[in-house]
Coordinates of C-alpha atoms and ligand atoms in Angstrom, one line a residue:
X17 CA -6.9 -48.9 16.2
X18 CA -6.1 -51.5 18.9
X19 CA -9.6 -53.0 18.9
X20 CA -9.2 -55.4 15.9
X21 CA -12.8 -56.5 16.0
X22 CA -14.2 -53.0 15.6
X23 CA -11.5 -52.0 13.2
X24 CA -12.4 -54.9 11.0
X25 CA -16.1 -54.0 11.1
X26 CA -15.4 -50.3 10.3
X27 CA -13.2 -51.4 7.3
X28 CA -15.9 -53.8 6.1
X29 CA -18.6 -51.0 6.3
X30 CA -16.3 -48.6 4.4
X31 CA -15.7 -51.2 1.7
X32 CA -19.5 -51.9 1.5
X33 CA -20.2 -48.3 0.9
X34 CA -17.3 -47.8 -1.5
X35 CA -18.2 -50.8 -3.6
X36 CA -22.0 -50.3 -3.8
X37 CA -24.5 -47.6 -4.7
X38 CA -26.0 -46.0 -1.6
X39 CA -29.5 -45.0 -2.7
X40 CA -31.3 -44.6 0.6
X41 CA -32.4 -41.0 0.3
X42 CA -31.8 -40.1 3.9
X43 CA -28.1 -41.1 3.6
X44 CA -25.0 -39.4 2.4
X45 CA -21.2 -39.6 2.5
X46 CA -19.5 -37.0 4.8
X47 CA -16.2 -35.3 4.1
X48 CA -12.9 -36.2 5.7
X49 CA -13.1 -33.0 7.7
X50 CA -16.5 -33.9 9.1
X51 CA -15.2 -37.3 10.1
X52 CA -12.1 -35.7 11.8
X53 CA -14.3 -33.4 13.9
X54 CA -16.4 -36.3 14.9
X55 CA -13.4 -38.3 16.0
X56 CA -11.8 -35.5 18.0
X57 CA -11.2 -34.9 21.8
X58 CA -14.3 -32.6 21.8
X59 CA -16.2 -35.8 22.6
X60 CA -14.6 -35.9 26.0
X61 CA -16.0 -32.6 27.2
X62 CA -19.1 -31.9 29.3
X63 CA -20.8 -28.5 28.8
X64 CA -24.4 -28.5 29.9
X65 CA -26.0 -25.2 29.1
X66 CA -25.3 -22.7 26.3
X67 CA -22.2 -20.7 25.4
X68 CA -21.4 -18.3 28.2
X69 CA -23.9 -20.1 30.5
X70 CA -22.4 -23.5 31.3
X71 CA -22.7 -25.6 34.4
X72 CA -19.1 -26.8 33.9
X73 CA -15.6 -25.2 33.8
X74 CA -13.2 -25.4 30.9
X75 CA -15.8 -24.6 28.2
X76 CA -13.9 -21.8 26.4
X77 CA -13.2 -24.0 23.4
X78 CA -16.5 -25.7 23.1
X79 CA -18.2 -22.3 23.6
X80 CA -16.4 -21.1 20.5
X81 CA -17.3 -24.2 18.6
X82 CA -21.0 -23.9 19.4
X83 CA -21.0 -20.2 18.6
X84 CA -19.5 -20.9 15.2
X85 CA -22.0 -23.6 14.5
X86 CA -24.9 -21.4 15.5
X87 CA -23.6 -18.4 13.5
X88 CA -23.0 -20.5 10.4
X89 CA -26.5 -22.1 10.7
X90 CA -28.2 -18.6 11.1
X91 CA -26.3 -17.2 8.1
X92 CA -26.9 -20.2 5.8
X93 CA -30.6 -20.4 6.4
X94 CA -31.3 -16.7 7.0
X95 CA -32.8 -17.0 10.6
X96 CA -32.0 -15.1 13.8
X97 CA -31.8 -18.1 16.1
X98 CA -30.3 -21.6 15.8
X99 CA -30.1 -24.3 18.4
X100 CA -27.5 -26.9 17.3
X101 CA -27.7 -29.2 20.4
X102 CA -30.4 -31.7 19.5
X103 CA -28.9 -35.2 19.6
X104 CA -30.8 -36.1 16.4
X105 CA -33.9 -35.4 14.4
X106 CA -36.4 -37.2 16.6
X107 CA -35.3 -35.4 19.8
X108 CA -35.3 -32.1 17.9
X109 CA -39.0 -32.7 17.0
X110 CA -39.7 -33.8 20.6
X111 CA -38.3 -30.5 21.9
X112 CA -40.6 -28.5 19.6
X113 CA -43.7 -30.2 21.0
X114 CA -42.4 -29.8 24.5
X115 CA -41.8 -26.1 23.9
X116 CA -45.1 -25.3 22.2
X117 CA -47.9 -27.6 23.3
X118 CA -49.2 -29.4 26.4
X119 CA -50.1 -33.1 26.8
X120 CA -53.6 -33.7 25.4
X121 CA -53.4 -30.8 22.9
X122 CA -54.4 -31.5 19.3
X123 CA -51.5 -31.8 16.9
X124 CA -51.3 -32.6 13.2
X125 CA -48.8 -34.3 10.9
X126 CA -48.6 -36.4 7.8
X127 CA -49.3 -40.1 8.3
X128 CA -46.2 -42.3 8.2
X129 CA -47.7 -44.5 5.5
X130 CA -48.1 -41.5 3.2
X131 CA -44.5 -40.2 3.7
X132 CA -44.6 -38.5 7.1
X133 CA -42.2 -39.3 10.0
X134 CA -43.0 -41.2 13.2
X135 CA -42.5 -38.0 15.3
X136 CA -45.3 -36.3 13.3
X137 CA -48.0 -37.9 15.3
X138 CA -47.8 -41.7 14.7
X139 CA -50.1 -43.4 17.2
X140 CA -47.3 -45.6 18.7
X141 CA -44.8 -42.7 18.9
X142 CA -44.6 -40.3 21.8
X143 CA -46.1 -37.7 19.5
X144 CA -49.3 -39.7 19.0
X145 CA -49.5 -40.9 22.6
X146 CA -48.9 -37.8 24.7
X147 CA -50.8 -35.5 22.3
X148 CA -54.2 -35.9 20.5
X149 CA -52.8 -36.6 17.1
X150 CA -54.8 -36.1 13.9
X151 CA -53.1 -37.2 10.7
X152 CA -53.4 -35.9 7.2
X153 CA -52.7 -37.8 3.9
X154 CA -51.8 -37.4 0.3
X155 CA -54.5 -37.7 -2.3
X156 CA -54.8 -40.8 -4.6
X157 CA -52.3 -39.0 -7.0
X158 CA -49.6 -39.0 -4.2
X159 CA -49.6 -35.2 -3.9
X160 CA -50.3 -33.6 -0.5
X161 CA -54.0 -32.8 -0.5
X162 CA -54.0 -29.2 0.7
X163 CA -57.8 -28.8 0.4
X164 CA -58.5 -31.8 2.6
X165 CA -55.8 -30.6 5.0
X166 CA -57.5 -27.2 5.3
X167 CA -60.9 -28.8 6.0
X168 CA -59.2 -31.0 8.7
X169 CA -57.6 -28.0 10.3
X170 CA -61.0 -26.2 10.5
X171 CA -62.7 -29.2 12.0
X172 CA -59.9 -30.4 14.4
X173 CA -58.4 -27.0 15.4
X174 CA -54.8 -28.3 16.0
X175 CA -52.4 -26.2 18.0
X176 CA -49.4 -27.4 16.1
X177 CA -48.9 -28.8 12.6
X178 CA -45.8 -30.6 11.5
X179 CA -45.0 -30.6 7.7
X180 CA -42.1 -32.5 6.3
X181 CA -41.6 -36.0 5.1
X182 CA -39.4 -39.0 4.7
X183 CA -40.9 -40.3 1.5
X184 CA -42.5 -37.5 -0.4
X185 CA -41.1 -36.7 -3.9
X186 CA -42.6 -33.2 -4.4
X187 CA -42.0 -29.7 -3.1
X188 CA -44.0 -28.2 -0.2
X189 CA -45.9 -24.9 -0.8
X190 CA -44.9 -23.2 2.5
X191 CA -47.0 -20.1 1.9
X192 CA -50.1 -22.1 1.4
X193 CA -49.3 -24.3 4.4
X194 CA -49.0 -21.2 6.6
X195 CA -52.4 -20.0 5.5
X196 CA -53.8 -23.5 6.5
X197 CA -52.0 -23.3 9.9
X198 CA -53.4 -19.8 10.4
X199 CA -57.0 -21.3 10.1
X200 CA -56.6 -22.6 13.7
X201 CA -53.8 -20.2 14.8
X202 CA -51.5 -23.3 14.9
X203 CA -47.8 -23.3 15.1
X204 CA -46.4 -24.4 11.7
X205 CA -43.3 -26.5 12.0
X206 CA -41.3 -27.3 8.9
X207 CA -39.3 -30.5 9.3
X208 CA -36.8 -30.1 6.4
X209 CA -34.6 -33.0 7.5
X210 CA -34.6 -34.6 4.1
X211 CA -34.4 -31.5 2.0
X212 CA -32.2 -29.1 4.0
X213 CA -29.4 -29.4 1.5
X214 CA -31.8 -28.7 -1.3
X215 CA -33.1 -25.6 0.5
X216 CA -29.5 -24.3 0.9
X217 CA -28.9 -24.9 -2.8
X218 CA -32.1 -23.1 -3.8
X219 CA -33.4 -26.4 -5.3
X220 CA -36.4 -26.5 -2.9
X221 CA -38.3 -23.4 -1.6
X222 CA -37.2 -22.3 1.9
X223 CA -39.8 -22.3 4.7
X224 CA -38.2 -19.3 6.3
X225 CA -40.7 -16.5 6.7
X226 CA -43.6 -19.0 6.6
X227 CA -43.0 -21.7 9.3
X228 CA -42.7 -20.6 12.9
X229 CA -40.1 -23.2 13.6
X230 CA -37.8 -25.3 11.3
X231 CA -36.3 -28.5 12.4
X232 CA -33.7 -30.5 10.4
X233 CA -31.4 -33.3 10.7
X234 CA -27.8 -32.5 9.6
X235 CA -26.9 -35.9 8.1
X236 CA -29.1 -36.2 5.0
X237 CA -28.8 -33.8 2.0
X238 CA -27.0 -31.3 4.2
X239 CA -24.1 -33.9 4.3
X240 CA -23.0 -33.4 7.9
X241 CA -22.7 -35.7 10.9
X242 CA -25.7 -37.4 12.5
X243 CA -27.4 -34.5 14.5
X244 CA -30.1 -31.9 14.2
X245 CA -30.8 -28.2 14.5
X246 CA -33.9 -26.1 15.4
X247 CA -34.1 -22.8 13.6
X248 CA -36.5 -19.8 14.3
X249 CA -36.8 -16.1 14.5
X250 CA -37.5 -13.9 17.6
X251 CA -35.9 -12.1 20.5
X252 CA -32.5 -13.2 21.8
X253 CA -32.8 -16.3 23.9
X254 CA -32.9 -16.1 27.7
X255 CA -33.1 -19.8 28.5
X256 CA -33.0 -19.2 32.3
X257 CA -36.3 -17.3 32.2
X258 CA -39.8 -18.8 31.8
X259 CA -41.7 -17.0 29.0
X260 CA -45.1 -17.0 27.4
X261 CA -45.8 -19.1 24.2
X262 CA -45.6 -16.2 21.8
X263 CA -43.7 -16.0 18.4
X264 CA -41.2 -13.4 19.7
X265 CA -40.3 -15.8 22.5
X266 CA -39.5 -18.8 20.2
X267 CA -35.7 -18.8 20.8
X268 CA -36.2 -18.9 24.5
X269 CA -38.9 -21.5 24.3
X270 CA -36.8 -23.8 22.1
X271 CA -33.6 -23.4 24.1
X272 CA -35.4 -24.2 27.4
X273 CA -37.1 -27.2 25.8
X274 CA -33.7 -28.7 24.8
X275 CA -32.1 -28.0 28.2
X276 CA -33.3 -28.3 31.0
X277 CA -36.4 -29.7 29.2
X278 CA -35.0 -32.8 27.5
X279 CA -31.3 -33.1 27.2
X280 CA -28.2 -33.0 29.3
X281 CA -24.7 -32.3 27.9
X282 CA -24.4 -31.4 24.2
X283 CA -22.3 -33.7 22.0
X284 CA -19.5 -31.2 21.3
X285 CA -17.7 -33.4 18.7
X286 CA -21.0 -33.5 16.8
X287 CA -21.5 -29.8 17.1
X288 CA -18.0 -29.2 15.6
X289 CA -18.8 -31.6 12.8
X290 CA -22.1 -29.7 12.2
X291 CA -20.1 -26.5 12.0
X292 CA -17.7 -28.0 9.5
X293 CA -20.6 -29.3 7.3
X294 CA -22.3 -25.8 7.5
X295 CA -19.1 -24.2 6.2
X296 CA -18.9 -26.7 3.4
X297 CA -22.6 -26.1 2.6
X298 CA -21.9 -22.3 2.3
X299 CA -19.3 -22.8 -0.5
X300 CA -20.5 -22.2 -4.1
X301 CA -19.9 -25.9 -5.0
X302 CA -22.6 -26.9 -2.6
X303 CA -25.2 -25.0 -4.7
X304 CA -24.1 -27.1 -7.7
X305 CA -24.3 -30.2 -5.6
X306 CA -27.8 -29.6 -4.4
X307 CA -29.0 -28.8 -7.9
X308 CA -27.3 -31.9 -9.3
X309 CA -29.1 -34.1 -6.7
X310 CA -32.4 -33.0 -8.2
X311 CA -31.2 -33.3 -11.8
X312 CA -30.0 -36.8 -11.1
X313 CA -33.3 -37.8 -9.4
X314 CA -35.3 -36.4 -12.4
X315 CA -33.1 -38.3 -14.9
X316 CA -33.4 -41.5 -12.9
X317 CA -37.2 -41.0 -12.8
X318 CA -37.3 -40.4 -16.6
X319 CA -35.3 -43.6 -17.2
X320 CA -37.4 -45.8 -14.9
X321 CA -40.6 -44.4 -16.4
X322 CA -39.2 -45.5 -19.8
X323 CA -38.9 -49.0 -18.3
X324 CA -42.5 -49.0 -17.2
X325 CA -42.0 -48.3 -13.5
X326 CA -44.9 -46.7 -11.6
X327 CA -43.6 -43.7 -9.8
X328 CA -45.8 -42.2 -7.0
X329 CA -46.9 -38.7 -8.4
X330 CA -45.4 -39.7 -11.8
X331 CA -41.9 -38.3 -11.0
X332 CA -40.0 -36.2 -8.6
X333 CA -39.1 -32.5 -7.8
X334 CA -36.5 -33.4 -5.1
X335 CA -33.9 -36.0 -4.2
X336 CA -36.1 -39.1 -4.0
X337 CA -38.3 -41.5 -5.9
X338 CA -41.1 -43.6 -4.5
X339 CA -41.8 -46.6 -6.7
X340 CA -45.0 -48.7 -6.7
X341 CA -43.9 -52.2 -7.8
X342 CA -47.4 -53.6 -8.1
X343 CA -47.1 -53.9 -11.9
X344 CA -43.7 -55.7 -11.6
X345 CA -44.8 -58.9 -9.8
X346 CA -42.4 -58.3 -6.9
X347 CA -43.0 -56.9 -3.4
X348 CA -40.9 -54.1 -1.8
X349 CA -39.0 -56.4 0.5
X350 CA -38.0 -58.8 -2.3
X351 CA -36.9 -56.0 -4.5
X352 CA -34.9 -54.5 -1.6
X353 CA -33.2 -57.8 -1.1
X354 CA -32.5 -58.4 -4.8
X355 CA -31.1 -54.8 -5.3
X356 CA -29.0 -55.3 -2.2
X357 CA -27.5 -58.4 -3.7
X358 CA -26.8 -56.5 -6.9
X359 CA -24.9 -53.8 -4.8
X360 CA -27.7 -51.2 -4.9
X361 CA -29.0 -50.2 -1.4
X362 CA -32.6 -49.0 -1.3
X363 CA -35.4 -49.5 1.2
X364 CA -38.8 -51.0 1.0
X365 CA -41.6 -48.4 1.6
X366 CA -45.3 -48.1 1.7
X367 CA -47.0 -46.2 -1.2
X368 CA -50.1 -44.1 -0.7
X369 CA -53.2 -46.3 -0.1
X370 CA -50.9 -49.3 -0.1
X371 CA -53.1 -52.5 -0.1
X372 CA -50.2 -54.4 1.5
X373 CA -49.3 -54.4 5.3
X374 CA -46.7 -51.7 6.3
X375 CA -44.1 -54.3 7.3
X376 CA -44.3 -55.8 3.8
X377 CA -45.3 -52.9 1.5
X378 CA -45.7 -52.6 -2.3
X379 CA -43.0 -50.1 -2.9
X380 CA -39.4 -49.1 -2.6
X381 CA -37.8 -45.7 -2.0
X382 CA -34.6 -44.5 -3.5
X383 CA -32.6 -41.3 -3.8
X384 CA -29.6 -39.6 -5.3
X385 CA -27.8 -37.5 -2.5
X386 CA -25.0 -40.1 -1.9
X387 CA -24.5 -40.9 -5.5
X388 CA -24.2 -37.2 -6.3
X389 CA -21.6 -36.7 -3.6
X390 CA -19.5 -39.3 -5.4
X391 CA -19.7 -37.2 -8.6
X392 CA -22.3 -39.2 -10.5
X393 CA -24.3 -37.2 -13.1
X394 CA -27.2 -37.8 -15.5
X395 CA -25.1 -40.2 -17.7
X396 CA -24.5 -42.5 -14.7
X397 CA -28.3 -42.4 -13.8
X398 CA -29.1 -44.1 -17.2
X399 CA -26.7 -47.0 -16.3
X400 CA -28.1 -47.2 -12.8
X401 CA -31.7 -47.3 -14.0
X402 CA -30.7 -50.2 -16.2
X403 CA -29.1 -52.1 -13.2
X404 CA -32.2 -51.5 -11.1
X405 CA -34.4 -52.8 -13.8
X406 CA -32.3 -55.9 -14.3
X407 CA -32.2 -56.6 -10.6
X408 CA -36.0 -56.2 -10.2
X409 CA -36.7 -58.4 -13.3
X410 CA -34.3 -61.1 -12.1
X411 CA -34.9 -60.9 -8.4
X412 CA -34.9 -64.6 -8.1
X413 CA -31.8 -65.3 -10.2
X414 CA -28.8 -65.4 -8.0
X415 CA -26.4 -65.7 -10.9
X416 CA -27.6 -62.5 -12.6
X417 CA -27.6 -60.6 -9.3
X418 CA -24.0 -61.7 -8.7
X419 CA -23.0 -60.6 -12.2
X420 CA -24.7 -57.2 -11.6
X421 CA -23.0 -56.7 -8.3
X422 CA -19.6 -57.3 -10.0
X423 CA -20.5 -54.6 -12.6
X424 CA -21.6 -52.2 -9.9
X425 CA -18.3 -52.8 -8.0
X426 CA -16.2 -52.1 -11.1
X427 CA -18.2 -49.0 -11.9
X428 CA -17.9 -47.7 -8.3
X429 CA -14.1 -47.6 -8.5
X430 CA -14.4 -44.5 -10.7
X431 CA -16.3 -42.7 -7.9
X432 CA -14.4 -42.9 -4.6
X433 CA -16.0 -41.9 -1.3
X434 CA -15.1 -38.3 -0.4
X435 CA -12.8 -39.4 2.4
X436 CA -10.8 -41.6 0.1
X437 CA -10.1 -39.0 -2.6
Ligands
PLP1 C1 -38.5 -35.9 8.1 C2 -37.7 -36.5 9.2 N1 -37.8 -36.0 10.5 C3 -37.1 -36.5 11.5 C4 -36.3 -37.6 11.3 C5 -35.6 -38.2 12.5 O1 -34.3 -38.1 12.5 P1 -33.4 -39.1 13.4 O2 -33.4 -40.4 12.7 O3 -32.0 -38.5 13.4 O4 -34.0 -39.2 14.7 C6 -36.2 -38.2 10.0 C7 -35.3 -39.4 9.8 O5 -35.4 -40.1 9.0 C8 -36.9 -37.6 9.0 O6 -36.9 -38.2 7.7

């Protein structure tokens, strides 16, 4: 690369990832093929519209790329329609609101401080500004309170309910959630951004057949490039036609919301990289990968519990752990900093009913998708739990943190990033 400044920064970031433990649960390490597709000439091409219906010439190759991505997504998740054009998870969610509700309509989602995403109705997000947003919570035990949620639906009569999370360590009961949505004839939207890879691997129940629409990012457990997809069932899409808001019209409603509703030209290099990741996720090895993510998270939870860590809900069913540090005499931000210095990247996070302010919460969130990609298993989780404990206990001791970071660096040599294998 001729740009030495950017080349140096890319190298520095690659080194940081290779020499440390990436434990932010929404992150992963993509394959060399995904990176190749992302860095291809496809990024040069404009192709507003959909395959066979473009506003630009020269689209024969990008049409084929998008068709492949759509077909692979449909097959992998078992749905009849897939839109692979959303630029990322937030615009995908925005498209769903745009497709299915009007400004001022009541919508529901899990509150950010209890694990939901900003786009699920946070007051300062578009979703809590344009719509009348009502937010549900977890109970004191950290589990989603389905009974309370049903009462709220009966009282507030939302037209659309988002279910999905950024910091929830348990599985979602999709059948029960659909029953709750049906109480007010609301659209049920499953945002499986965090768990898409687990759903593919059969390590988390699929919302297909329960949710009306499924949104997902492609860059988390699914291990693709940054991007997103919207999945649904219904009649073949006719995005040039205005249609009624009925379940059978979902493909058309979604496609029209993406373009002309919200976006212009699709990012074709990203679509190709999504197609590559979907092919990878359809290989038998990916099932083992998804199952191992959960096994690793459970082992890490077990080891941290032994070391007297307070885990929200007492453990995990998925890829992440939410740790309440209130018994450890350290706040989330300081633990995040200390772990970072020891070579372990996590993020500070609110815990349910957190007494501390959201910008300086009591907890940290960590997950196993990226570690599992590098080939780490239960045995390594025991060692990692020990490093986490040492770093938290010695969060003010620079010498010990430096020593830990050297140990982590040495350990990481045995587990190269996928692109370096
Ligand atoms: C559940 C959920 N939905 C949506 C998003 C938004 O994705 P993006 O950051 O790509 O906009 C995230 C990202 O963290 C998420 O966790």
